[in-house]
């Protein structure tokens, strides 16, 4: 699949209705968009894919204005493309552990600032959901401590923490206050 293809974009728009909305869902989680940020992707291809993503997001918003659009991991090159049309952005692996390493912390803060700049451009709110699951085998006390730190760091940026206390198989909506 390539977002640069008008045919693929048309099919995705049609599938959103037949496979998501007609099923009774009120939105779509757009996973793997961060692949467009992968360093191995040739720049010319990235440019074409980002242009296609922009056209797709604009078309989805036009066709389905009441549908929730939630792109995943769109915090780098894809951010400015999706943010005008998204209702929320999911920042996966938003771990408090990343703030213990200076280089990773700088990267996290830099991207949080970029997200803040994009949010300020909008008249409608843009929710940022931070998603994280503790490493397997961690005792409950340590897990709770890390989730508490994650919540505090998320809140300091104005983000909505989404801790997965039961792993990625749970439905964590209640834990983030929605």
Coordinates of N, CA, C and O in Angstrom, one line a residue:
X1 N 0.8 -1.2 0.0 CA 0.0 0.0 0.0 C 0.9 1.2 0.0 O 1.9 1.3 0.7
X2 N 0.5 2.2 -0.7 CA 1.2 3.5 -0.7 C 0.2 4.6 -0.6 O -0.8 4.7 -1.4
X3 N 0.4 5.5 0.3 CA -0.5 6.7 0.5 C -0.4 7.6 -0.7 O -1.3 8.5 -0.9
X4 N 0.7 7.5 -1.5 CA 0.9 8.4 -2.6 C -0.1 8.0 -3.8 O -0.3 8.7 -4.7
X5 N -0.7 6.8 -3.7 CA -1.6 6.4 -4.7 C -3.1 6.8 -4.5 O -3.7 6.5 -3.4
X6 N -3.6 7.5 -5.4 CA -5.0 8.0 -5.3 C -6.0 6.8 -5.2 O -7.0 6.9 -4.4
X7 N -5.7 5.7 -5.8 CA -6.5 4.5 -5.7 C -6.6 3.9 -4.3 O -7.6 3.6 -3.8
X8 N -5.4 3.9 -3.7 CA -5.3 3.4 -2.3 C -6.1 4.3 -1.4 O -6.8 3.9 -0.5
X9 N -5.9 5.6 -1.5 CA -6.6 6.6 -0.7 C -8.1 6.5 -0.8 O -8.8 6.5 0.2
X10 N -8.6 6.3 -2.1 CA -10.0 6.2 -2.3 C -10.5 4.9 -1.6 O -11.6 4.9 -1.0
X11 N -9.8 3.8 -1.7 CA -10.2 2.6 -1.1 C -10.2 2.7 0.4 O -11.2 2.3 1.1
X12 N -9.2 3.4 1.0 CA -9.2 3.6 2.5 C -10.4 4.4 2.9 O -11.0 4.1 4.0
X13 N -10.8 5.5 2.2 CA -11.9 6.3 2.5 C -13.2 5.5 2.5 O -14.1 5.6 3.3
X14 N -13.3 4.6 1.5 CA -14.5 3.8 1.3 C -14.5 2.7 2.5 O -15.6 2.4 3.0
X15 N -13.4 2.1 2.8 CA -13.3 1.1 3.8 C -13.6 1.7 5.2 O -14.2 1.0 6.0
X16 N -13.3 2.9 5.4 CA -13.6 3.6 6.7 C -15.1 3.5 6.9 O -15.5 3.2 8.0
X17 N -15.9 3.8 5.9 CA -17.3 3.7 6.1 C -17.8 2.3 6.2 O -18.5 2.0 7.2
X18 N -17.4 1.4 5.3 CA -18.0 0.1 5.3 C -17.5 -0.8 6.4 O -18.2 -1.7 6.9
X19 N -16.2 -0.6 6.8 CA -15.7 -1.5 7.8 C -15.6 -1.0 9.2 O -15.3 -1.7 10.1
X20 N -15.7 0.4 9.3 CA -15.6 1.0 10.7 C -16.9 1.6 11.1 O -17.6 1.3 12.0
X21 N -17.4 2.6 10.3 CA -18.6 3.3 10.7 C -19.8 2.5 10.6 O -20.7 2.5 11.5
X22 N -20.0 1.7 9.5 CA -21.2 0.9 9.3 C -21.2 -0.2 10.4 O -22.3 -0.8 10.7
X23 N -20.1 -0.5 11.0 CA -20.0 -1.5 12.0 C -20.4 -0.9 13.4 O -20.7 -1.7 14.3
X24 N -20.5 0.4 13.4 CA -21.0 1.0 14.6 C -19.9 1.8 15.4 O -20.2 2.3 16.5
X25 N -18.7 1.8 14.9 CA -17.6 2.6 15.6 C -17.7 4.1 15.3 O -18.3 4.5 14.3
X26 N -17.2 4.9 16.2 CA -17.3 6.3 16.0 C -16.0 6.9 15.7 O -15.9 8.2 15.6
X27 N -15.0 6.1 15.4 CA -13.7 6.6 15.0 C -12.8 5.5 14.6 O -13.1 4.3 14.6
X28 N -11.6 6.0 14.2 CA -10.6 5.0 13.7 C -9.2 5.4 14.3 O -8.9 6.5 14.4
X29 N -8.5 4.3 14.7 CA -7.2 4.4 15.2 C -6.2 4.1 14.0 O -6.3 3.0 13.4
X30 N -5.4 5.1 13.6 CA -4.6 5.0 12.4 C -3.2 4.5 12.8 O -2.3 5.4 13.1
X31 N -3.0 3.3 12.9 CA -1.7 2.7 13.3 C -0.6 2.7 12.2 O -0.9 2.8 11.1
X32 N 0.6 2.6 12.6 CA 1.8 2.5 11.8 C 2.1 3.7 10.9 O 3.0 3.6 10.0
X33 N 1.5 4.9 11.2 CA 1.9 6.0 10.4 C 3.3 6.5 10.7 O 4.0 7.1 9.8
X34 N 3.9 6.1 11.8 CA 5.2 6.4 12.2 C 6.2 5.8 11.2 O 7.4 6.2 11.2
X35 N 5.8 4.8 10.5 CA 6.7 4.2 9.5 C 7.3 5.2 8.5 O 8.3 5.1 8.0
X36 N 6.5 6.3 8.3 CA 6.9 7.4 7.4 C 8.1 8.1 8.0 O 8.8 8.9 7.3
X37 N 8.4 8.0 9.3 CA 9.5 8.6 9.9 C 10.8 7.8 9.9 O 11.8 8.2 10.4
X38 N 10.6 6.5 9.5 CA 11.8 5.6 9.5 C 13.0 6.2 8.7 O 12.8 6.6 7.6
X39 N 14.2 6.2 9.3 CA 15.3 6.7 8.6 C 15.7 6.0 7.3 O 16.4 6.6 6.5
X40 N 15.3 4.8 7.2 CA 15.7 4.0 6.0 C 14.8 4.4 4.8 O 15.1 4.0 3.6
X41 N 13.7 5.0 5.0 CA 12.8 5.4 3.9 C 13.5 6.5 3.1 O 13.8 7.6 3.6
X42 N 13.6 6.3 1.8 CA 14.2 7.4 1.0 C 13.4 8.7 1.0 O 12.2 8.6 1.0
X43 N 14.1 9.8 1.1 CA 13.4 11.1 1.2 C 12.4 11.4 0.2 O 11.3 11.9 0.5
X44 N 12.7 11.0 -1.1 CA 11.7 11.3 -2.2 C 10.4 10.5 -1.9 O 9.3 11.0 -2.1
X45 N 10.6 9.2 -1.5 CA 9.4 8.4 -1.2 C 8.7 9.0 0.1 O 7.4 9.0 0.1
X46 N 9.4 9.4 1.1 CA 8.8 10.0 2.3 C 7.9 11.2 1.9 O 6.8 11.4 2.3
X47 N 8.5 12.1 1.0 CA 7.8 13.3 0.6 C 6.5 12.9 -0.1 O 5.4 13.5 0.2
X48 N 6.5 11.9 -1.0 CA 5.3 11.5 -1.7 C 4.3 10.9 -0.7 O 3.1 11.2 -0.9
X49 N 4.8 10.1 0.2 CA 3.9 9.5 1.2 C 3.2 10.5 2.1 O 2.0 10.5 2.4
X50 N 4.0 11.5 2.5 CA 3.5 12.6 3.4 C 2.4 13.4 2.6 O 1.4 13.8 3.2
X51 N 2.7 13.7 1.4 CA 1.7 14.4 0.5 C 0.4 13.6 0.4 O -0.7 14.1 0.5
X52 N 0.6 12.3 0.2 CA -0.6 11.4 0.1 C -1.3 11.3 1.5 O -2.6 11.3 1.5
X53 N -0.6 11.3 2.6 CA -1.2 11.3 3.9 C -2.0 12.6 4.1 O -3.1 12.6 4.6
X54 N -1.5 13.7 3.7 CA -2.2 15.0 3.8 C -3.5 15.0 3.0 O -4.5 15.4 3.6
X55 N -3.5 14.5 1.8 CA -4.7 14.4 1.0 C -5.7 13.4 1.7 O -6.9 13.7 1.7
X56 N -5.2 12.3 2.2 CA -6.1 11.3 2.8 C -6.7 11.9 4.1 O -8.0 11.8 4.2
X57 N -6.0 12.6 4.9 CA -6.5 13.2 6.1 C -7.6 14.2 5.8 O -8.6 14.3 6.4
X58 N -7.3 15.0 4.8 CA -8.2 16.1 4.4 C -9.5 15.5 3.9 O -10.6 15.9 4.2
X59 N -9.4 14.4 3.1 CA -10.6 13.8 2.5 C -11.4 13.1 3.6 O -12.6 13.1 3.6
X60 N -10.7 12.4 4.5 CA -11.4 11.7 5.6 C -12.2 12.8 6.4 O -13.4 12.5 6.8
X61 N -11.6 13.9 6.8 CA -12.2 14.9 7.6 C -13.4 15.5 6.8 O -14.5 15.7 7.4
X62 N -13.3 15.7 5.5 CA -14.3 16.3 4.7 C -15.5 15.3 4.6 O -16.7 15.7 4.8
X63 N -15.2 14.0 4.3 CA -16.3 13.0 4.1 C -17.0 12.6 5.5 O -18.2 12.3 5.5
X64 N -16.2 12.6 6.5 CA -16.7 12.0 7.8 C -16.3 13.0 8.9 O -15.5 12.7 9.8
X65 N -17.0 14.2 8.9 CA -16.6 15.3 9.9 C -16.8 14.9 11.3 O -16.1 15.4 12.2
X66 N -17.7 14.0 11.6 CA -18.0 13.6 13.0 C -17.2 12.4 13.5 O -17.3 12.0 14.6
X67 N -16.4 11.8 12.6 CA -15.7 10.6 12.9 C -14.4 11.0 13.6 O -13.6 11.9 13.2
X68 N -14.1 10.3 14.7 CA -12.8 10.5 15.4 C -11.7 9.9 14.6 O -11.7 8.8 14.3
X69 N -10.7 10.7 14.4 CA -9.4 10.3 13.7 C -8.3 10.4 14.7 O -8.0 11.4 15.2
X70 N -7.7 9.2 15.0 CA -6.6 9.2 16.0 C -5.4 8.5 15.4 O -5.3 7.2 15.4
X71 N -4.5 9.3 14.8 CA -3.2 8.7 14.3 C -2.3 8.3 15.5 O -2.3 8.9 16.5
X72 N -1.6 7.2 15.3 CA -0.7 6.7 16.3 C 0.8 7.1 15.9 O 1.2 7.0 14.8
X73 N 1.5 7.5 16.9 CA 3.0 7.7 16.8 C 3.3 8.7 15.8 O 4.3 8.6 15.0
X74 N 2.5 9.8 15.6 CA 2.7 10.8 14.6 C 3.3 12.0 15.3 O 2.7 13.1 15.4
X75 N 4.5 11.9 15.8 CA 5.1 13.0 16.6 C 6.3 13.6 15.9 O 6.9 14.5 16.5
X76 N 6.7 13.1 14.8 CA 7.8 13.7 14.1 C 7.4 14.3 12.8 O 6.6 15.2 12.7
X77 N 7.9 13.8 11.6 CA 7.6 14.4 10.3 C 6.1 14.3 10.0 O 5.6 15.2 9.3
X78 N 5.4 13.4 10.5 CA 3.9 13.2 10.2 C 3.1 14.2 11.0 O 1.9 14.4 10.7
X79 N 3.6 14.8 12.1 CA 2.8 15.6 13.0 C 2.1 16.7 12.3 O 0.9 16.9 12.5
X80 N 2.9 17.5 11.6 CA 2.2 18.7 11.0 C 1.3 18.3 9.9 O 0.4 19.1 9.5
X81 N 1.4 17.1 9.3 CA 0.5 16.7 8.3 C -0.9 16.2 8.9 O -1.9 16.5 8.3
X82 N -0.8 15.5 10.0 CA -2.1 15.0 10.6 C -2.8 15.9 11.6 O -4.0 15.9 11.7
X83 N -2.0 16.8 12.2 CA -2.6 17.6 13.3 C -3.8 18.5 12.9 O -4.7 18.7 13.7
X84 N -3.8 19.0 11.7 CA -5.0 19.9 11.4 C -6.3 19.1 11.3 O -7.4 19.6 11.3
X85 N -6.2 17.8 11.1 CA -7.4 16.9 10.9 C -7.7 15.9 12.0 O -8.8 15.4 12.1
X86 N -6.7 15.7 12.9 CA -6.9 14.7 13.9 C -7.7 15.2 15.1 O -7.6 16.4 15.4
X87 N -8.3 14.3 15.8 CA -9.0 14.6 17.0 C -8.1 14.4 18.2 O -8.2 15.0 19.2
X88 N -7.2 13.4 18.0 CA -6.3 13.0 19.1 C -5.1 12.4 18.4 O -5.2 11.9 17.3
X89 N -4.0 12.4 19.1 CA -2.8 11.7 18.6 C -2.3 10.8 19.8 O -2.3 11.2 20.9
X90 N -2.0 9.6 19.4 CA -1.5 8.6 20.4 C 0.0 8.6 20.4 O 0.6 8.3 19.3
X91 N 0.6 8.9 21.5 CA 2.1 8.8 21.7 C 2.3 7.5 22.4 O 2.3 7.4 23.6
X92 N 2.6 6.5 21.7 CA 2.9 5.1 22.3 C 4.3 5.1 22.9 O 5.2 5.8 22.4
X93 N 4.4 4.3 23.9 CA 5.7 4.1 24.6 C 6.2 5.4 25.3 O 7.3 5.7 25.3
X94 N 5.2 6.1 25.9 CA 5.5 7.3 26.6 C 5.9 6.9 28.1 O 5.1 7.0 29.0
X95 N 7.1 6.4 28.2 CA 7.5 5.8 29.5 C 8.3 6.8 30.4 O 9.1 7.6 29.9
X96 N 8.0 6.8 31.7 CA 8.7 7.7 32.6 C 10.2 7.3 32.6 O 11.1 8.1 32.9
X97 N 10.5 6.0 32.2 CA 11.9 5.5 32.2 C 12.7 6.3 31.1 O 13.9 6.5 31.3
X98 N 12.0 6.8 30.1 CA 12.7 7.6 29.1 C 13.3 8.9 29.6 O 14.2 9.5 29.1
X99 N 12.7 9.4 30.7 CA 13.1 10.6 31.3 C 14.3 10.5 32.3 O 14.7 11.4 32.9
X100 N 14.7 9.2 32.4 CA 15.9 8.9 33.2 C 17.2 9.0 32.4 O 18.3 9.0 33.0
X101 N 17.1 9.0 31.1 CA 18.3 9.0 30.3 C 18.2 10.4 29.6 O 17.3 10.8 29.0
X102 N 19.3 11.2 29.8 CA 19.3 12.6 29.3 C 19.1 12.8 27.8 O 18.3 13.6 27.4
X103 N 19.7 11.9 27.0 CA 19.5 12.1 25.5 C 18.1 11.7 25.1 O 17.4 12.5 24.4
X104 N 17.5 10.7 25.7 CA 16.1 10.3 25.4 C 15.2 11.3 26.0 O 14.2 11.7 25.3
X105 N 15.5 11.9 27.1 CA 14.6 12.9 27.7 C 14.6 14.1 26.8 O 13.5 14.7 26.6
X106 N 15.7 14.5 26.3 CA 15.8 15.7 25.4 C 14.9 15.4 24.1 O 14.2 16.3 23.7
X107 N 15.0 14.2 23.6 CA 14.2 13.9 22.4 C 12.7 13.9 22.8 O 11.9 14.5 22.0
X108 N 12.3 13.4 23.9 CA 10.9 13.4 24.4 C 10.4 14.8 24.5 O 9.3 15.2 24.1
X109 N 11.2 15.6 25.2 CA 10.8 17.0 25.5 C 10.7 17.8 24.2 O 9.8 18.6 24.0
X110 N 11.6 17.6 23.3 CA 11.6 18.3 22.0 C 10.4 18.0 21.2 O 9.7 18.9 20.7
X111 N 10.0 16.7 21.2 CA 8.8 16.3 20.5 C 7.5 16.8 21.2 O 6.5 17.2 20.6
X112 N 7.5 16.8 22.5 CA 6.4 17.4 23.3 C 6.2 18.9 23.0 O 5.1 19.4 22.8
X113 N 7.3 19.6 22.8 CA 7.3 21.0 22.5 C 6.7 21.2 21.1 O 5.9 22.1 20.8
X114 N 7.1 20.3 20.1 CA 6.6 20.4 18.8 C 5.1 20.1 18.8 O 4.3 20.8 18.0
X115 N 4.7 19.2 19.5 CA 3.2 18.9 19.6 C 2.5 20.1 20.2 O 1.4 20.5 19.7
X116 N 3.1 20.7 21.2 CA 2.5 21.9 21.8 C 2.3 23.0 20.8 O 1.3 23.7 20.8
X117 N 3.3 23.2 20.0 CA 3.3 24.2 18.9 C 2.1 23.9 17.9 O 1.4 24.8 17.5
X118 N 2.0 22.7 17.5 CA 0.9 22.3 16.6 C -0.5 22.5 17.3 O -1.4 22.9 16.7
X119 N -0.6 22.2 18.6 CA -1.8 22.4 19.3 C -2.2 23.8 19.3 O -3.4 24.2 19.2
X120 N -1.3 24.7 19.5 CA -1.6 26.2 19.6 C -2.1 26.7 18.2 O -2.7 27.8 18.2
X121 N -1.8 26.1 17.1 CA -2.2 26.5 15.8 C -3.7 26.3 15.6 O -4.3 26.8 14.7
X122 N -4.3 25.4 16.4 CA -5.7 24.9 16.2 C -6.7 25.7 17.0 O -6.4 26.3 18.1
X123 N -7.9 25.8 16.5 CA -9.0 26.4 17.3 C -9.7 25.3 18.1 O -10.3 25.6 19.1
X124 N -9.7 24.1 17.5 CA -10.3 23.0 18.2 C -9.3 22.2 19.1 O -8.1 22.2 18.7
X125 N -9.6 21.6 20.2 CA -8.6 20.9 21.0 C -8.1 19.7 20.3 O -8.7 19.1 19.5
X126 N -6.8 19.4 20.5 CA -6.2 18.2 20.0 C -5.7 17.4 21.3 O -4.8 17.9 22.0
X127 N -6.3 16.3 21.5 CA -5.9 15.5 22.7 C -4.7 14.7 22.3 O -4.5 14.2 21.2
X128 N -3.8 14.6 23.3 CA -2.6 13.7 23.1 C -2.7 12.6 24.2 O -2.7 12.9 25.4
X129 N -2.8 11.4 23.7 CA -2.9 10.3 24.6 C -1.6 9.6 24.7 O -1.0 9.3 23.7
X130 N -1.1 9.5 25.9 CA 0.2 8.9 26.1 C 0.0 7.5 26.6 O -0.7 7.2 27.5
X131 N 0.6 6.5 25.9 CA 0.3 5.1 26.1 C 1.6 4.4 26.5 O 2.6 4.6 25.9
X132 N 1.5 3.6 27.6 CA 2.7 2.9 28.1 C 2.3 1.7 28.9 O 1.4 1.7 29.7
X133 N 3.0 0.6 28.7 CA 2.9 -0.6 29.5 C 4.2 -0.9 30.2 O 5.3 -0.8 29.6
X134 N 4.1 -1.3 31.4 CA 5.3 -1.7 32.2 C 6.0 -2.9 31.6 O 5.3 -3.8 31.1
X135 N 7.3 -3.0 31.7 CA 8.0 -4.3 31.3 C 7.4 -5.5 32.0 O 7.1 -5.4 33.2
X136 N 7.4 -6.6 31.4 CA 6.9 -7.9 32.0 C 7.8 -8.3 33.2 O 9.0 -7.9 33.2
X137 N 7.2 -8.9 34.1 CA 7.9 -9.4 35.3 C 8.2 -8.3 36.4 O 8.8 -8.6 37.4
X138 N 7.7 -7.1 36.2 CA 7.9 -6.1 37.2 C 6.9 -6.2 38.3 O 5.7 -6.5 38.1
X139 N 7.3 -6.1 39.6 CA 6.4 -6.2 40.7 C 5.4 -5.0 40.7 O 5.7 -4.0 40.2
X140 N 4.3 -5.2 41.3 CA 3.2 -4.3 41.3 C 3.5 -2.9 41.9 O 3.1 -1.9 41.4
X141 N 4.3 -2.9 43.0 CA 4.7 -1.7 43.6 C 5.6 -0.8 42.6 O 5.3 0.4 42.5
X142 N 6.5 -1.4 42.0 CA 7.4 -0.7 41.0 C 6.6 -0.2 39.8 O 6.7 0.9 39.3
X143 N 5.7 -1.1 39.4 CA 4.8 -0.7 38.2 C 4.0 0.5 38.6 O 3.9 1.5 37.8
X144 N 3.3 0.5 39.8 CA 2.5 1.6 40.2 C 3.3 2.9 40.3 O 2.8 4.0 40.0
X145 N 4.6 2.8 40.8 CA 5.4 3.9 40.9 C 5.7 4.5 39.5 O 5.6 5.7 39.3
X146 N 6.0 3.7 38.6 CA 6.3 4.1 37.2 C 5.1 4.7 36.5 O 5.1 5.7 35.8
X147 N 3.9 4.1 36.8 CA 2.7 4.7 36.2 C 2.4 6.0 36.8 O 1.9 6.9 36.1
X148 N 2.7 6.2 38.1 CA 2.5 7.5 38.8 C 3.4 8.6 38.1 O 2.9 9.7 37.9
X149 N 4.6 8.2 37.9 CA 5.5 9.1 37.2 C 5.0 9.5 35.8 O 5.1 10.6 35.4
X150 N 4.6 8.4 35.1 CA 4.1 8.6 33.7 C 2.9 9.6 33.7 O 2.8 10.5 32.9
X151 N 2.0 9.4 34.7 CA 0.8 10.3 34.8 C 1.3 11.8 35.0 O 0.8 12.7 34.4
X152 N 2.2 11.9 35.9 CA 2.7 13.3 36.3 C 3.4 13.9 35.1 O 3.2 15.1 34.8
X153 N 4.3 13.2 34.4 CA 5.0 13.8 33.2 C 4.0 14.1 32.1 O 4.0 15.2 31.5
X154 N 3.0 13.2 31.9 CA 2.0 13.5 30.9 C 1.2 14.7 31.2 O 1.0 15.6 30.4
X155 N 0.8 14.8 32.4 CA 0.0 16.0 32.9 C 0.9 17.3 32.8 O 0.3 18.4 32.4
X156 N 2.2 17.2 33.0 CA 3.0 18.4 32.9 C 3.0 19.0 31.5 O 3.3 20.2 31.3
X157 N 2.8 18.2 30.5 CA 2.7 18.6 29.1 C 1.3 18.9 28.6 O 1.0 19.3 27.5
X158 N 0.3 18.6 29.5 CA -1.1 18.8 29.1 C -1.6 17.6 28.3 O -2.6 17.7 27.6
X159 N -0.9 16.4 28.5 CA -1.3 15.2 27.8 C -2.2 14.3 28.7 O -2.2 14.5 29.9
X160 N -2.9 13.4 28.1 CA -3.8 12.5 28.8 C -3.1 11.2 29.0 O -2.9 10.5 27.9
X161 N -2.7 10.8 30.2 CA -2.0 9.5 30.3 C -3.0 8.3 30.1 O -4.2 8.3 30.5
X162 N -2.5 7.3 29.6 CA -3.2 6.1 29.2 C -2.4 4.9 29.6 O -1.9 4.1 28.8
X163 N -2.2 4.7 30.9 CA -1.4 3.5 31.4 C -2.1 2.2 31.1 O -3.3 2.1 31.4
X164 N -1.4 1.3 30.6 CA -1.9 -0.1 30.3 C -1.5 -1.0 31.5 O -0.6 -1.8 31.3
X165 N -2.2 -0.9 32.6 CA -1.9 -1.7 33.7 C -2.1 -3.2 33.5 O -1.5 -4.0 34.2
X166 N -2.9 -3.5 32.5 CA -3.2 -4.9 32.2 C -2.6 -5.3 30.9 O -3.0 -6.3 30.3
X167 N -1.6 -4.5 30.3 CA -1.0 -4.8 29.1 C -1.8 -4.3 27.9 O -2.9 -3.7 28.1
X168 N -1.3 -4.5 26.7 CA -2.0 -4.0 25.5 C -3.3 -4.7 25.2 O -4.0 -4.2 24.3
X169 N -3.7 -5.8 25.9 CA -4.9 -6.5 25.6 C -6.1 -5.8 26.3 O -7.2 -6.1 26.1
X170 N -5.8 -5.0 27.3 CA -6.9 -4.4 28.1 C -7.6 -3.2 27.4 O -7.1 -2.8 26.4
X171 N -8.7 -2.8 27.9 CA -9.4 -1.6 27.4 C -9.2 -0.5 28.4 O -9.9 -0.5 29.4
X172 N -8.2 0.3 28.3 CA -7.8 1.2 29.4 C -8.5 2.5 29.5 O -8.1 3.4 30.2
X173 N -9.7 2.7 28.8 CA -10.3 4.0 28.8 C -10.6 4.5 30.2 O -10.4 5.6 30.5
X174 N -11.1 3.6 31.1 CA -11.4 4.0 32.5 C -10.2 4.5 33.2 O -10.3 5.4 34.0
X175 N -9.1 4.0 32.9 CA -7.9 4.4 33.6 C -7.3 5.8 33.2 O -6.5 6.4 33.9
X176 N -7.9 6.4 32.1 CA -7.4 7.7 31.7 C -8.4 8.7 31.8 O -8.2 9.9 31.5
X177 N -9.6 8.4 32.4 CA -10.6 9.4 32.7 C -11.5 9.8 31.6 O -12.2 10.7 31.7
X178 N -11.6 9.0 30.5 CA -12.5 9.3 29.4 C -13.9 8.8 29.7 O -14.1 7.8 30.3

